[in-house]
PDB file of C-alpha atoms in Angstrom:
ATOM      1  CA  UNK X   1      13.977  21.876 -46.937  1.00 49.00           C
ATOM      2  CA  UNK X   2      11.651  23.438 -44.683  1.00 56.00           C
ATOM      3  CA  UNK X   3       8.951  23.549 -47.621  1.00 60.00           C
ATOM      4  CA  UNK X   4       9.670  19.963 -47.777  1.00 62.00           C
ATOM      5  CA  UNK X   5       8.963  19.512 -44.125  1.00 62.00           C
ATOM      6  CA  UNK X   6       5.776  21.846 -44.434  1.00 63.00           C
ATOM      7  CA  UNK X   7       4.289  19.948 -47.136  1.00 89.00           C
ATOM      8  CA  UNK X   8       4.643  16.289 -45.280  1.00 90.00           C
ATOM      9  CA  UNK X   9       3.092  17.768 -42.094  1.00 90.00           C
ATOM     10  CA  UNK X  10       0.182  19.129 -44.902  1.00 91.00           C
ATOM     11  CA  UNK X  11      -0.070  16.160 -45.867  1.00 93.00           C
ATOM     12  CA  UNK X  12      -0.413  14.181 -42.773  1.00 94.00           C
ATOM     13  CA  UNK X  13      -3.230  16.394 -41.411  1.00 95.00           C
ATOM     14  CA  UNK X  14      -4.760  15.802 -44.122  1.00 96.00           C
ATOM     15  CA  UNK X  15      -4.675  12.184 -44.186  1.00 96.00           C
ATOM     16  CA  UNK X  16      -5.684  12.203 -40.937  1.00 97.00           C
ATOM     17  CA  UNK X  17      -8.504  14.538 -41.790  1.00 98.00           C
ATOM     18  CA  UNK X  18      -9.521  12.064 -44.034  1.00 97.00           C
ATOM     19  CA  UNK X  19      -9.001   8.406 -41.945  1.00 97.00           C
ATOM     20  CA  UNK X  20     -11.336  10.327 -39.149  1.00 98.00           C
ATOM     21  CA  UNK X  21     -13.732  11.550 -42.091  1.00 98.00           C
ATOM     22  CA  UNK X  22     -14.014   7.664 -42.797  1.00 97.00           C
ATOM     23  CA  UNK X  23     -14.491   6.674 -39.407  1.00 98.00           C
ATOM     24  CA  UNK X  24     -17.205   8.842 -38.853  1.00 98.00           C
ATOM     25  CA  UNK X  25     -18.808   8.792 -42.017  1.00 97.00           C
ATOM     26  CA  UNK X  26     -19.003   4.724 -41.575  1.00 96.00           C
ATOM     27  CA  UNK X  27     -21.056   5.657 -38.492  1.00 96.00           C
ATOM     28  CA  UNK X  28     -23.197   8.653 -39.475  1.00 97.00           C
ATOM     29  CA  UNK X  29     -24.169  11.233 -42.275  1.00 97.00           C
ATOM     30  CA  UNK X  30     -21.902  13.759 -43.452  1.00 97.00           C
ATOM     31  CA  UNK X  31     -24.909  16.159 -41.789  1.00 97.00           C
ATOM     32  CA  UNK X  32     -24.132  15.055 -38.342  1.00 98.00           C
ATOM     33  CA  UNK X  33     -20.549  15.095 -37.996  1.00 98.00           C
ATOM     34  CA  UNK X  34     -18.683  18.548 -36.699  1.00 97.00           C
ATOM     35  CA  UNK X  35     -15.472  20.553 -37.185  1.00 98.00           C
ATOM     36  CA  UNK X  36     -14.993  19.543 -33.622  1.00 98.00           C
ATOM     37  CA  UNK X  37     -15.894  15.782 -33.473  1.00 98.00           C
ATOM     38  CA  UNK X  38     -14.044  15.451 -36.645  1.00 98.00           C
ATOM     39  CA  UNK X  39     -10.661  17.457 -35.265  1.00 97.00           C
ATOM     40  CA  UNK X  40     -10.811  15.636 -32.166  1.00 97.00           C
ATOM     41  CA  UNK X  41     -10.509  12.358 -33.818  1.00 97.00           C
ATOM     42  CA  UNK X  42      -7.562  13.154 -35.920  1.00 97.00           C
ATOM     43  CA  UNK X  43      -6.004  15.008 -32.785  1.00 96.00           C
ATOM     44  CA  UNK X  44      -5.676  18.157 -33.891  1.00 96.00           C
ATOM     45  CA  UNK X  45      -6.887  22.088 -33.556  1.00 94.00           C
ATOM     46  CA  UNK X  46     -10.203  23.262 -34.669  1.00 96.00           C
ATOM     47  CA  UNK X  47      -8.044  25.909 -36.701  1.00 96.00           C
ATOM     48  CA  UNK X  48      -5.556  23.489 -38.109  1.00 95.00           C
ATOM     49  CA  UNK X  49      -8.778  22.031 -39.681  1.00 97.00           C
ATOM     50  CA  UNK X  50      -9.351  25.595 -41.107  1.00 97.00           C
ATOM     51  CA  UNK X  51      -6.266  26.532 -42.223  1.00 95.00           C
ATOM     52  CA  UNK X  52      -7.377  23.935 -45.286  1.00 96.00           C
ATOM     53  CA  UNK X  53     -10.956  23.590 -45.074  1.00 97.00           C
ATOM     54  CA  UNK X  54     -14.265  25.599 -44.121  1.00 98.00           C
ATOM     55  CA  UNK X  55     -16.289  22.945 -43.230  1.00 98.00           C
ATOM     56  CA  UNK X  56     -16.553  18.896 -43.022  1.00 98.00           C
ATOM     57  CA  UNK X  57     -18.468  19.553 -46.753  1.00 98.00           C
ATOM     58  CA  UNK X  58     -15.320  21.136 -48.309  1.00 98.00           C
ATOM     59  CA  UNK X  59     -13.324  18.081 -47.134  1.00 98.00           C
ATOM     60  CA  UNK X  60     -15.748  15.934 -48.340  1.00 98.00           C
ATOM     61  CA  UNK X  61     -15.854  17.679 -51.560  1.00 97.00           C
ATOM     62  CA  UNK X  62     -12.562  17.995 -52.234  1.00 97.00           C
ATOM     63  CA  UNK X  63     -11.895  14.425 -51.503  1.00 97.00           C
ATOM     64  CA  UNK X  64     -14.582  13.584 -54.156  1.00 97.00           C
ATOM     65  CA  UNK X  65     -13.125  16.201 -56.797  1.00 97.00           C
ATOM     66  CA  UNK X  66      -9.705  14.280 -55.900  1.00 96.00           C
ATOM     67  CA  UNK X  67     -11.461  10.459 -56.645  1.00 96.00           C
ATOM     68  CA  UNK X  68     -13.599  12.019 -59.831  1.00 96.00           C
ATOM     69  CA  UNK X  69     -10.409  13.277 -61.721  1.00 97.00           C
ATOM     70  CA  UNK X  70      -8.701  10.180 -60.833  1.00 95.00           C
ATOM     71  CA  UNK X  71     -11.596   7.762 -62.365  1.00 94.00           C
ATOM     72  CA  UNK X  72     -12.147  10.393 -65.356  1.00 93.00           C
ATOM     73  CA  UNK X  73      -8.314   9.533 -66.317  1.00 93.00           C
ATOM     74  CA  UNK X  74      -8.930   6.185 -66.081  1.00 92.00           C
ATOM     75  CA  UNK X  75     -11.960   6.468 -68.594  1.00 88.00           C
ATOM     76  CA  UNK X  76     -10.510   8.698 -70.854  1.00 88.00           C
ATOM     77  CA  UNK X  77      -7.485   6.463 -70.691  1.00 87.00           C
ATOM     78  CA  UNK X  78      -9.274   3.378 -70.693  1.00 81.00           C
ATOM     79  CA  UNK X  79     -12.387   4.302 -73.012  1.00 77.00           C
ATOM     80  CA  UNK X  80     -10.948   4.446 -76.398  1.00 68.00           C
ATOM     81  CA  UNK X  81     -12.616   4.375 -79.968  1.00 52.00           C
ATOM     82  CA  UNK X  82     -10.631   0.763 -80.314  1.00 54.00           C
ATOM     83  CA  UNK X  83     -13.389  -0.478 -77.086  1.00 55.00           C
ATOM     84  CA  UNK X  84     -15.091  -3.333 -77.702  1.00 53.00           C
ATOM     85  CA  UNK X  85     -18.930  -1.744 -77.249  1.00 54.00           C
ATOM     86  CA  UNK X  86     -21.199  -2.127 -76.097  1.00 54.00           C
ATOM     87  CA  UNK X  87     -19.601  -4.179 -73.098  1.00 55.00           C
ATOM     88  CA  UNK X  88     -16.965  -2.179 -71.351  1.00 66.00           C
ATOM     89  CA  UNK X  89     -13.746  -4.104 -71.910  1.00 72.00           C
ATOM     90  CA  UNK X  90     -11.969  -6.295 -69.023  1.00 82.00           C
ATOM     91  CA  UNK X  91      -8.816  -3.570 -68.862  1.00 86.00           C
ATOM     92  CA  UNK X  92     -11.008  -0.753 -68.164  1.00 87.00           C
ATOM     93  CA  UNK X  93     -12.516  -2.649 -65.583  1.00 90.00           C
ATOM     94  CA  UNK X  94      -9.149  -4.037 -64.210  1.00 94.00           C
ATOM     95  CA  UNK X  95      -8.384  -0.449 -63.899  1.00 94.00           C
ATOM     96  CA  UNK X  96     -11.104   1.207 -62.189  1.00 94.00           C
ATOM     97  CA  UNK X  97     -11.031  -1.751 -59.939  1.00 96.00           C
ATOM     98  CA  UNK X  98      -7.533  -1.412 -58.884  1.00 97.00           C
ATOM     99  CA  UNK X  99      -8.132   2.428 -58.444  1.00 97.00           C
ATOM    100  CA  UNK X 100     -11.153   1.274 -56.003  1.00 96.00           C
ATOM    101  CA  UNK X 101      -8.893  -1.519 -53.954  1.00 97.00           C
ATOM    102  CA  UNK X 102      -6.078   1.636 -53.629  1.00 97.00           C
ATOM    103  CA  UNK X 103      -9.153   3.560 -52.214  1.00 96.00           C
ATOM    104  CA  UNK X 104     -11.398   1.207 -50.732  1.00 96.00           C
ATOM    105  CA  UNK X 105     -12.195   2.876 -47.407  1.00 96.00           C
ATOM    106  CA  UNK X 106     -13.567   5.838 -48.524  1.00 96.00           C
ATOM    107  CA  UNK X 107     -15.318   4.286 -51.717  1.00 95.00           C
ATOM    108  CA  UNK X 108     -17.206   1.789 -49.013  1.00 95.00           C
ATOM    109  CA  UNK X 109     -18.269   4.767 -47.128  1.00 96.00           C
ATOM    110  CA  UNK X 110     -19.415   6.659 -50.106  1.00 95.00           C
ATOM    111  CA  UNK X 111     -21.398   3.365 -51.220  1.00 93.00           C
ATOM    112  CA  UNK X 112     -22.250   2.950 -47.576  1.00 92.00           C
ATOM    113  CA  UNK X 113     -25.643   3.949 -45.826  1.00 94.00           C
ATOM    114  CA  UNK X 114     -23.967   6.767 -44.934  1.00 96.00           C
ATOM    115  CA  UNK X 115     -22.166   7.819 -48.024  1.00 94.00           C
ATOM    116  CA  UNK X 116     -22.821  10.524 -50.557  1.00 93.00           C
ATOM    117  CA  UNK X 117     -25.204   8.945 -53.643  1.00 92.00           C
ATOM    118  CA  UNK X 118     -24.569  12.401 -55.735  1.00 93.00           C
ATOM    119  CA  UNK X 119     -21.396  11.588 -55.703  1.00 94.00           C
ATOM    120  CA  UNK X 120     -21.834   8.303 -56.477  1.00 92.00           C
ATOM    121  CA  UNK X 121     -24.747   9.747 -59.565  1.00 93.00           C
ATOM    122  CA  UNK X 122     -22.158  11.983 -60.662  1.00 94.00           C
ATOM    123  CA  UNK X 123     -19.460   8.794 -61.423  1.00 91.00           C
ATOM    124  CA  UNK X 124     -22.703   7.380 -63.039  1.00 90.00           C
ATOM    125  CA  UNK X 125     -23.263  10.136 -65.112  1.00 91.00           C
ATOM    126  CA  UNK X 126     -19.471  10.211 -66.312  1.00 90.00           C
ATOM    127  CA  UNK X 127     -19.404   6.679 -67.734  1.00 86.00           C
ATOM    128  CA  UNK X 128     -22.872   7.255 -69.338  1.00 85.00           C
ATOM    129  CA  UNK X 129     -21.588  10.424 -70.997  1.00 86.00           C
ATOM    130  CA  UNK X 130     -18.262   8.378 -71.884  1.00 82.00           C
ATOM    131  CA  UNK X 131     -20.380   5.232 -73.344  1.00 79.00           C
ATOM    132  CA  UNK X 132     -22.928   7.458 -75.367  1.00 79.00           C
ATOM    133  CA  UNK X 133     -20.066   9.764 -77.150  1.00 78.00           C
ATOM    134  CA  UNK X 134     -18.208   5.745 -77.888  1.00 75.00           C
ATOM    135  CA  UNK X 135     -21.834   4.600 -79.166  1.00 71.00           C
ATOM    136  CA  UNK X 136     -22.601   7.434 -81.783  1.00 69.00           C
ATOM    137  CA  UNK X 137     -18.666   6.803 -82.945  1.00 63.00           C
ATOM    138  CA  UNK X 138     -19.023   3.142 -83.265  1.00 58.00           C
ATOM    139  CA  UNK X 139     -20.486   1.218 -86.031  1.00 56.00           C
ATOM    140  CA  UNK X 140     -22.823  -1.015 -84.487  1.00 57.00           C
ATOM    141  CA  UNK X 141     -25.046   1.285 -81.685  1.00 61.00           C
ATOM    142  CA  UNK X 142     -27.186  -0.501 -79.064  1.00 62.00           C
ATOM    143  CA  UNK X 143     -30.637   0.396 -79.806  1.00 71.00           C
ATOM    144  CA  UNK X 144     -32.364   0.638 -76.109  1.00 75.00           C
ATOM    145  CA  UNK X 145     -29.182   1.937 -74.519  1.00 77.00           C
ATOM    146  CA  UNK X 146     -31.092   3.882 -71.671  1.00 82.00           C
ATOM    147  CA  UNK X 147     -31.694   0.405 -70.521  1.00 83.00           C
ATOM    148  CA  UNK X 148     -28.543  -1.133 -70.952  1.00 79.00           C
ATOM    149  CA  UNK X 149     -26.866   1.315 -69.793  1.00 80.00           C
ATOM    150  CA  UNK X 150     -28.929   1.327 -66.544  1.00 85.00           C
ATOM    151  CA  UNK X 151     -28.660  -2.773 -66.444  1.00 84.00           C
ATOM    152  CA  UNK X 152     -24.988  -2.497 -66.611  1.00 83.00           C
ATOM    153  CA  UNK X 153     -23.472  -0.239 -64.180  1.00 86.00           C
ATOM    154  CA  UNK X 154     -26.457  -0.584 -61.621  1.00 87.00           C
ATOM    155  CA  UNK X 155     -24.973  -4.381 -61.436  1.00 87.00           C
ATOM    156  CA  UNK X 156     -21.980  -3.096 -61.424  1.00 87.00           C
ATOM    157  CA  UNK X 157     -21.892  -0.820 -58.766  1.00 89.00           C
ATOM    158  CA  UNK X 158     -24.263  -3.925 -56.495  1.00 91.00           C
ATOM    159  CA  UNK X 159     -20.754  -5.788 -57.550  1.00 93.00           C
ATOM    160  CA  UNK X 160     -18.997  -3.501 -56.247  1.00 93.00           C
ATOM    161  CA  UNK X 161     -20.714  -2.808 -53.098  1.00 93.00           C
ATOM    162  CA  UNK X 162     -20.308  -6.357 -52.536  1.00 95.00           C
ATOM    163  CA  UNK X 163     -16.779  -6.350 -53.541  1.00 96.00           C
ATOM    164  CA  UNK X 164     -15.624  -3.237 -51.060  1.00 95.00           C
ATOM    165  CA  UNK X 165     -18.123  -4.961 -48.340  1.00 93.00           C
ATOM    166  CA  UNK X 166     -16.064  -8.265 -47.757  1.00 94.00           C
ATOM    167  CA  UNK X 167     -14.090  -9.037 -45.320  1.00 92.00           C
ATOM    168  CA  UNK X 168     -11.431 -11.012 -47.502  1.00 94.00           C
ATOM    169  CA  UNK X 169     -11.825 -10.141 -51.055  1.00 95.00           C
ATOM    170  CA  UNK X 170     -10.933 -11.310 -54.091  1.00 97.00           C
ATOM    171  CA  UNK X 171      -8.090  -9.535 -56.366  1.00 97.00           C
ATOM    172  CA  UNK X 172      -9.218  -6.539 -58.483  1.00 97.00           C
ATOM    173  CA  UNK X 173      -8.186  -9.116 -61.291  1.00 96.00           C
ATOM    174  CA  UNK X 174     -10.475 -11.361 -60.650  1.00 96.00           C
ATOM    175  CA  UNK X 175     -13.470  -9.208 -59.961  1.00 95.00           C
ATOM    176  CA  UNK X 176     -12.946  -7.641 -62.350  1.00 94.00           C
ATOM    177  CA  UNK X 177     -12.740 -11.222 -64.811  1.00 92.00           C
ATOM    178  CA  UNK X 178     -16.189 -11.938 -63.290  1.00 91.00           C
ATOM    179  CA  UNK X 179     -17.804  -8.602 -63.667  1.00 90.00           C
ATOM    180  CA  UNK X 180     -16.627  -8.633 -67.746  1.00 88.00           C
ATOM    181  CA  UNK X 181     -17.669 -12.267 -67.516  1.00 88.00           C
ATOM    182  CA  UNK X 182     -20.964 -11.059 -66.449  1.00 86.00           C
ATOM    183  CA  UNK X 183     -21.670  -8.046 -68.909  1.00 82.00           C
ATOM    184  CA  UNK X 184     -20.580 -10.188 -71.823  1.00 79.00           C
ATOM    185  CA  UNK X 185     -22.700 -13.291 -71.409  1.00 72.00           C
ATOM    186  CA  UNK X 186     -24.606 -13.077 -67.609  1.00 58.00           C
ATOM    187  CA  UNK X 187     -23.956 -16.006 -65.399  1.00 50.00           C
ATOM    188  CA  UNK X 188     -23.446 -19.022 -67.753  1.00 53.00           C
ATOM    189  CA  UNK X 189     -20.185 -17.244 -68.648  1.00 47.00           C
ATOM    190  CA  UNK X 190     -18.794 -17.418 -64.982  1.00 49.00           C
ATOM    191  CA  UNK X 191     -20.354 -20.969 -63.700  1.00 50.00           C
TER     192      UNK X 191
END
């Protein structure tokens, strides 16, 4: 019971950790925000903060560790030899756009002006690494894929900067529809 108790007030200081880490970072760099600022948005004690982090960074990237295993599952998941290359199919995009509506704040943030673009390099990196080990196992390969690859998920991630950026926005489902619309046959396919 009272590990029980211990772990939800964990894990409210820790969501609050996080809902102030997103406030600020919508406002500033990572670079400019302190222990202090930070703690004295989510209300609590500098050493609360400490007793699970050393510094805004280790928040930040433990948060990201958090959100990269989640989307690796989703590829690895998602991403099998059965895909229908070289577009990524509508189901792994349904997924990883769910997963981003279930996380929106901080993925707008880490988008944002603000945000952290290794991080966002890093998810890059991942699906390119996933795509190229589906390409070489596939029969049919895509012979420029350095440029496809870079065609596809920089207009994917502008869709889904859009996407996080609006103030009503459509259903993972359907952005999802219109992004696999997109990849499989540009904008014809979704006018």
């Amino acid at each position: 019971m009272a590990q029980e108790k211990m772990d939800r007030r964990v894990r409210r200081t820790k969501a609050l950790l996080l809902q102030g880490l997103i406030q600020l970072m919508s406002e500033k760099d990572i670079k400019d925000i302190s222990v202090k600022e930070l703690s004295d948005l989510a209300d609590i004690n500098r050493g609360t903060f400490y007793l699970h982090y050393s510094d805004v960074y280790d928040l930040l990237n433990k948060v990201e560790e958090e959100l990269f295993q989640e989307f690796n599952e989703i590829l690895e998941r998602d991403l099998t030899a059965e895909s229908s290359l070289p577009v990524i199919p509508r189901p792994v995009l349904l997924d990883l756009f769910i997963f981003l509506d279930h996380n929106r704040a901080l993925a707008r943030v880490l988008i944002g002006p603000h945000g952290d673009m290794a991080f966002v390099n890093r998810l890059k990196e991942l699906v390119k690494e996933k795509l190229r080990m589906l390409m070489a196992n596939a029969e049919h390969s895509v012979k420029y894929f350095d440029y496809f690859y870079s065609f596809m998920v920089s207009g994917c991630i502008g869709v889904i900067e859009c996407w996080l950026n609006q103030q009503s926005p459509v259903s993972p489902e359907e952005i999802a529809g219109y992004c696999s619309a997109l990849l499989q046959g540009g904008l014809p396919a979704v006018q």
